[in-house]
PDB file of C-alpha atoms and ligand atoms in Angstrom:
ATOM      1  CA  MET A   1      39.622-204.895  -6.620  1.00 60.00           C
ATOM      2  CA  PRO A   2      38.794-202.070  -9.085  1.00 69.00           C
ATOM      3  CA  ALA A   3      41.683-200.142 -10.614  1.00 80.00           C
ATOM      4  CA  SER A   4      42.699-197.175  -8.491  1.00 87.00           C
ATOM      5  CA  THR A   5      42.377-193.566  -9.656  1.00 90.00           C
ATOM      6  CA  PRO A   6      45.679-192.176 -11.012  1.00 91.00           C
ATOM      7  CA  ALA A   7      47.412-189.626  -8.797  1.00 90.00           C
ATOM      8  CA  PRO A   8      46.731-186.017  -9.862  1.00 89.00           C
ATOM      9  CA  ARG A   9      50.146-184.722 -10.948  1.00 92.00           C
ATOM     10  CA  GLY A  10      51.834-181.999  -8.935  1.00 86.00           C
ATOM     11  CA  ARG A  11      49.074-181.618  -6.381  1.00 89.00           C
ATOM     12  CA  ALA A  12      50.650-183.071  -3.234  1.00 94.00           C
ATOM     13  CA  ARG A  13      52.402-180.710  -0.836  1.00 97.00           C
ATOM     14  CA  ILE A  14      54.023-180.954   2.576  1.00 98.00           C
ATOM     15  CA  ALA A  15      51.341-180.068   5.133  1.00 96.00           C
ATOM     16  CA  HIS A  16      53.579-180.411   8.158  1.00 97.00           C
ATOM     17  CA  ILE A  17      56.729-181.948   9.528  1.00 98.00           C
ATOM     18  CA  GLY A  18      56.325-183.580  12.938  1.00 97.00           C
ATOM     19  CA  ILE A  19      59.328-183.225  15.232  1.00 98.00           C
ATOM     20  CA  ALA A  20      59.454-185.253  18.443  1.00 98.00           C
ATOM     21  CA  VAL A  21      60.857-183.268  21.377  1.00 98.00           C
ATOM     22  CA  ARG A  22      61.434-184.022  25.036  1.00 98.00           C
ATOM     23  CA  ALA A  23      60.024-180.662  26.191  1.00 97.00           C
ATOM     24  CA  LEU A  24      58.280-178.042  24.060  1.00 97.00           C
ATOM     25  CA  ASP A  25      59.610-175.131  26.094  1.00 96.00           C
ATOM     26  CA  GLN A  26      63.197-176.168  25.399  1.00 97.00           C
ATOM     27  CA  VAL A  27      62.758-176.193  21.628  1.00 98.00           C
ATOM     28  CA  LEU A  28      59.929-173.776  20.814  1.00 98.00           C
ATOM     29  CA  PRO A  29      62.025-170.600  21.307  1.00 97.00           C
ATOM     30  CA  PHE A  30      64.404-171.631  18.516  1.00 98.00           C
ATOM     31  CA  TYR A  31      61.678-171.982  15.897  1.00 98.00           C
ATOM     32  CA  ARG A  32      59.540-169.075  17.165  1.00 98.00           C
ATOM     33  CA  ASP A  33      62.085-166.486  18.278  1.00 97.00           C
ATOM     34  CA  ILE A  34      65.217-167.251  16.256  1.00 98.00           C
ATOM     35  CA  LEU A  35      63.667-168.426  12.972  1.00 97.00           C
ATOM     36  CA  GLY A  36      60.658-166.158  13.503  1.00 97.00           C
ATOM     37  CA  LEU A  37      57.928-168.688  12.706  1.00 98.00           C
ATOM     38  CA  ASP A  38      54.415-167.712  13.831  1.00 98.00           C
ATOM     39  CA  GLN A  39      52.817-170.026  16.358  1.00 97.00           C
ATOM     40  CA  VAL A  40      49.506-171.640  15.373  1.00 95.00           C
ATOM     41  CA  PRO A  41      47.234-173.060  18.103  1.00 92.00           C
ATOM     42  CA  LEU A  42      46.711-176.816  17.810  1.00 91.00           C
ATOM     43  CA  ASP A  43      44.930-179.279  20.082  1.00 90.00           C
ATOM     44  CA  ASP A  44      46.642-182.266  21.635  1.00 91.00           C
ATOM     45  CA  ALA A  45      46.495-185.423  19.503  1.00 88.00           C
ATOM     46  CA  ASP A  46      47.739-189.013  19.778  1.00 88.00           C
ATOM     47  CA  GLY A  47      49.052-188.473  23.294  1.00 93.00           C
ATOM     48  CA  ALA A  48      51.088-185.402  22.385  1.00 95.00           C
ATOM     49  CA  HIS A  49      51.023-181.691  23.131  1.00 96.00           C
ATOM     50  CA  ILE A  50      51.605-179.958  19.808  1.00 96.00           C
ATOM     51  CA  ALA A  51      53.145-176.563  19.115  1.00 97.00           C
ATOM     52  CA  GLY A  52      52.338-175.600  15.519  1.00 97.00           C
ATOM     53  CA  LEU A  53      54.577-173.127  13.697  1.00 98.00           C
ATOM     54  CA  ALA A  54      53.786-171.755  10.260  1.00 98.00           C
ATOM     55  CA  ALA A  55      56.589-172.010   7.701  1.00 97.00           C
ATOM     56  CA  GLY A  56      55.055-170.696   4.500  1.00 95.00           C
ATOM     57  CA  GLU A  57      52.227-173.028   3.480  1.00 94.00           C
ATOM     58  CA  SER A  58      53.602-175.792   5.685  1.00 97.00           C
ATOM     59  CA  LEU A  59      53.717-176.233   9.445  1.00 96.00           C
ATOM     60  CA  VAL A  60      56.383-177.440  11.782  1.00 98.00           C
ATOM     61  CA  GLU A  61      54.690-179.407  14.560  1.00 97.00           C
ATOM     62  CA  LEU A  62      56.714-179.872  17.735  1.00 98.00           C
ATOM     63  CA  LEU A  63      55.388-182.967  19.505  1.00 98.00           C
ATOM     64  CA  GLU A  64      55.854-183.576  23.227  1.00 98.00           C
ATOM     65  CA  ALA A  65      54.459-186.771  24.743  1.00 98.00           C
ATOM     66  CA  THR A  66      51.678-186.374  27.311  1.00 97.00           C
ATOM     67  CA  ARG A  67      51.998-189.952  28.574  1.00 96.00           C
ATOM     68  CA  ASP A  68      54.705-192.593  28.747  1.00 94.00           C
ATOM     69  CA  ASP A  69      52.966-195.059  26.412  1.00 95.00           C
ATOM     70  CA  SER A  70      52.225-192.598  23.600  1.00 95.00           C
ATOM     71  CA  PRO A  71      53.825-193.000  20.148  1.00 94.00           C
ATOM     72  CA  ILE A  72      56.001-189.918  20.689  1.00 97.00           C
ATOM     73  CA  ALA A  73      57.235-191.154  24.082  1.00 97.00           C
ATOM     74  CA  THR A  74      58.152-194.502  22.526  1.00 97.00           C
ATOM     75  CA  PHE A  75      59.932-192.809  19.615  1.00 96.00           C
ATOM     76  CA  VAL A  76      61.984-190.498  21.866  1.00 97.00           C
ATOM     77  CA  ALA A  77      62.894-193.370  24.194  1.00 97.00           C
ATOM     78  CA  ARG A  78      64.131-195.508  21.282  1.00 96.00           C
ATOM     79  CA  ARG A  79      65.681-192.959  18.952  1.00 96.00           C
ATOM     80  CA  GLY A  80      65.925-189.668  20.799  1.00 98.00           C
ATOM     81  CA  PRO A  81      64.324-186.402  19.670  1.00 98.00           C
ATOM     82  CA  GLY A  82      64.149-185.681  15.951  1.00 98.00           C
ATOM     83  CA  ILE A  83      61.969-185.782  12.856  1.00 98.00           C
ATOM     84  CA  HIS A  84      59.111-188.158  13.588  1.00 98.00           C
ATOM     85  CA  HIS A  85      56.965-187.936  10.467  1.00 98.00           C
ATOM     86  CA  ILE A  86      56.201-185.931   7.343  1.00 98.00           C
ATOM     87  CA  CYS A  87      52.586-185.173   6.451  1.00 97.00           C
ATOM     88  CA  PHE A  88      51.610-184.764   2.804  1.00 98.00           C
ATOM     89  CA  GLU A  89      48.347-183.154   1.768  1.00 97.00           C
ATOM     90  CA  VAL A  90      46.811-184.912  -1.198  1.00 97.00           C
ATOM     91  CA  PRO A  91      43.708-183.908  -3.211  1.00 96.00           C
ATOM     92  CA  ASN A  92      41.757-187.038  -2.255  1.00 96.00           C
ATOM     93  CA  LEU A  93      42.792-189.117   0.755  1.00 97.00           C
ATOM     94  CA  ASP A  94      40.572-192.091  -0.060  1.00 96.00           C
ATOM     95  CA  ASP A  95      41.976-192.324  -3.595  1.00 97.00           C
ATOM     96  CA  ALA A  96      45.540-192.092  -2.258  1.00 97.00           C
ATOM     97  CA  LEU A  97      44.861-194.903   0.231  1.00 97.00           C
ATOM     98  CA  ASP A  98      43.375-197.000  -2.578  1.00 96.00           C
ATOM     99  CA  ARG A  99      46.567-196.515  -4.599  1.00 97.00           C
ATOM    100  CA  CYS A 100      48.601-197.537  -1.538  1.00 97.00           C
ATOM    101  CA  ARG A 101      46.565-200.720  -1.132  1.00 96.00           C
ATOM    102  CA  GLN A 102      46.884-201.599  -4.820  1.00 96.00           C
ATOM    103  CA  ALA A 103      50.639-201.070  -4.672  1.00 96.00           C
ATOM    104  CA  GLY A 104      50.986-203.145  -1.512  1.00 95.00           C
ATOM    105  CA  VAL A 105      52.032-200.159   0.623  1.00 96.00           C
ATOM    106  CA  ARG A 106      51.484-201.133   4.242  1.00 96.00           C
ATOM    107  CA  LEU A 107      48.993-198.863   6.016  1.00 97.00           C
ATOM    108  CA  ILE A 108      49.039-198.062   9.717  1.00 96.00           C
ATOM    109  CA  ASP A 109      45.522-196.595   9.511  1.00 96.00           C
ATOM    110  CA  GLU A 110      43.297-198.707   7.282  1.00 93.00           C
ATOM    111  CA  THR A 111      40.617-196.024   7.393  1.00 94.00           C
ATOM    112  CA  PRO A 112      41.120-192.251   7.811  1.00 96.00           C
ATOM    113  CA  ARG A 113      40.701-190.677  11.243  1.00 94.00           C
ATOM    114  CA  VAL A 114      40.744-187.080  12.507  1.00 91.00           C
ATOM    115  CA  GLY A 115      44.216-185.663  13.174  1.00 83.00           C
ATOM    116  CA  ALA A 116      45.730-182.732  15.046  1.00 76.00           C
ATOM    117  CA  GLU A 117      44.555-180.086  12.590  1.00 76.00           C
ATOM    118  CA  GLY A 118      40.981-181.426  12.628  1.00 82.00           C
ATOM    119  CA  ARG A 119      41.379-182.887   9.162  1.00 90.00           C
ATOM    120  CA  ARG A 120      41.134-186.512   8.027  1.00 95.00           C
ATOM    121  CA  ILE A 121      44.497-188.261   8.172  1.00 96.00           C
ATOM    122  CA  ALA A 122      46.031-191.720   7.785  1.00 97.00           C
ATOM    123  CA  PHE A 123      49.548-192.970   8.514  1.00 97.00           C
ATOM    124  CA  LEU A 124      51.572-195.217   6.196  1.00 98.00           C
ATOM    125  CA  HIS A 125      54.182-197.666   7.427  1.00 96.00           C
ATOM    126  CA  PRO A 126      57.826-196.599   6.900  1.00 95.00           C
ATOM    127  CA  SER A 127      58.666-199.929   5.263  1.00 95.00           C
ATOM    128  CA  ALA A 128      57.335-198.658   1.917  1.00 92.00           C
ATOM    129  CA  THR A 129      58.418-195.023   2.106  1.00 95.00           C
ATOM    130  CA  GLY A 130      62.192-195.014   2.382  1.00 95.00           C
ATOM    131  CA  GLY A 131      62.120-195.481   6.127  1.00 95.00           C
ATOM    132  CA  VAL A 132      60.060-192.354   6.879  1.00 96.00           C
ATOM    133  CA  LEU A 133      56.765-192.391   8.744  1.00 97.00           C
ATOM    134  CA  ILE A 134      54.344-190.686   6.349  1.00 98.00           C
ATOM    135  CA  GLU A 135      51.020-189.137   7.262  1.00 97.00           C
ATOM    136  CA  LEU A 136      48.523-188.290   4.535  1.00 98.00           C
ATOM    137  CA  THR A 137      45.837-185.653   4.821  1.00 97.00           C
ATOM    138  CA  GLU A 138      43.597-183.838   2.363  1.00 93.00           C
TER     139      GLU A 138
HETATM  140 CO1   CO B 201      51.201-185.133  11.895  1.00 74.31          CO
END
């Protein structure tokens, strides 16, 4: 395997934080009306309705399961509502995945796919990330 490209320093940022909820309408008013975050329209993805809320250059994504066998439904059933994943934007997703592979970081998505914001994404397994489900996008 060829050596991976070094990570560009200081270029990753938090794109969004995914929060699993039982019902969007129970939680959305807090973020929208009390914190005053602007709502951003997002399509459903991965079996979840998503309410996007802009917090500076990052989003909060409230995730409500649309079916009982979706990842969000499983998460809420096992652990209750709460932070589900953190998405980092990186300059080059393919290079970042190469670095993960070289470092033995377990990937959930071996190849990038299209995520909720219409951008290429890939999930990493929490076993290598301090116990946090990490999504990468570019
Ligand atoms: Co996400």
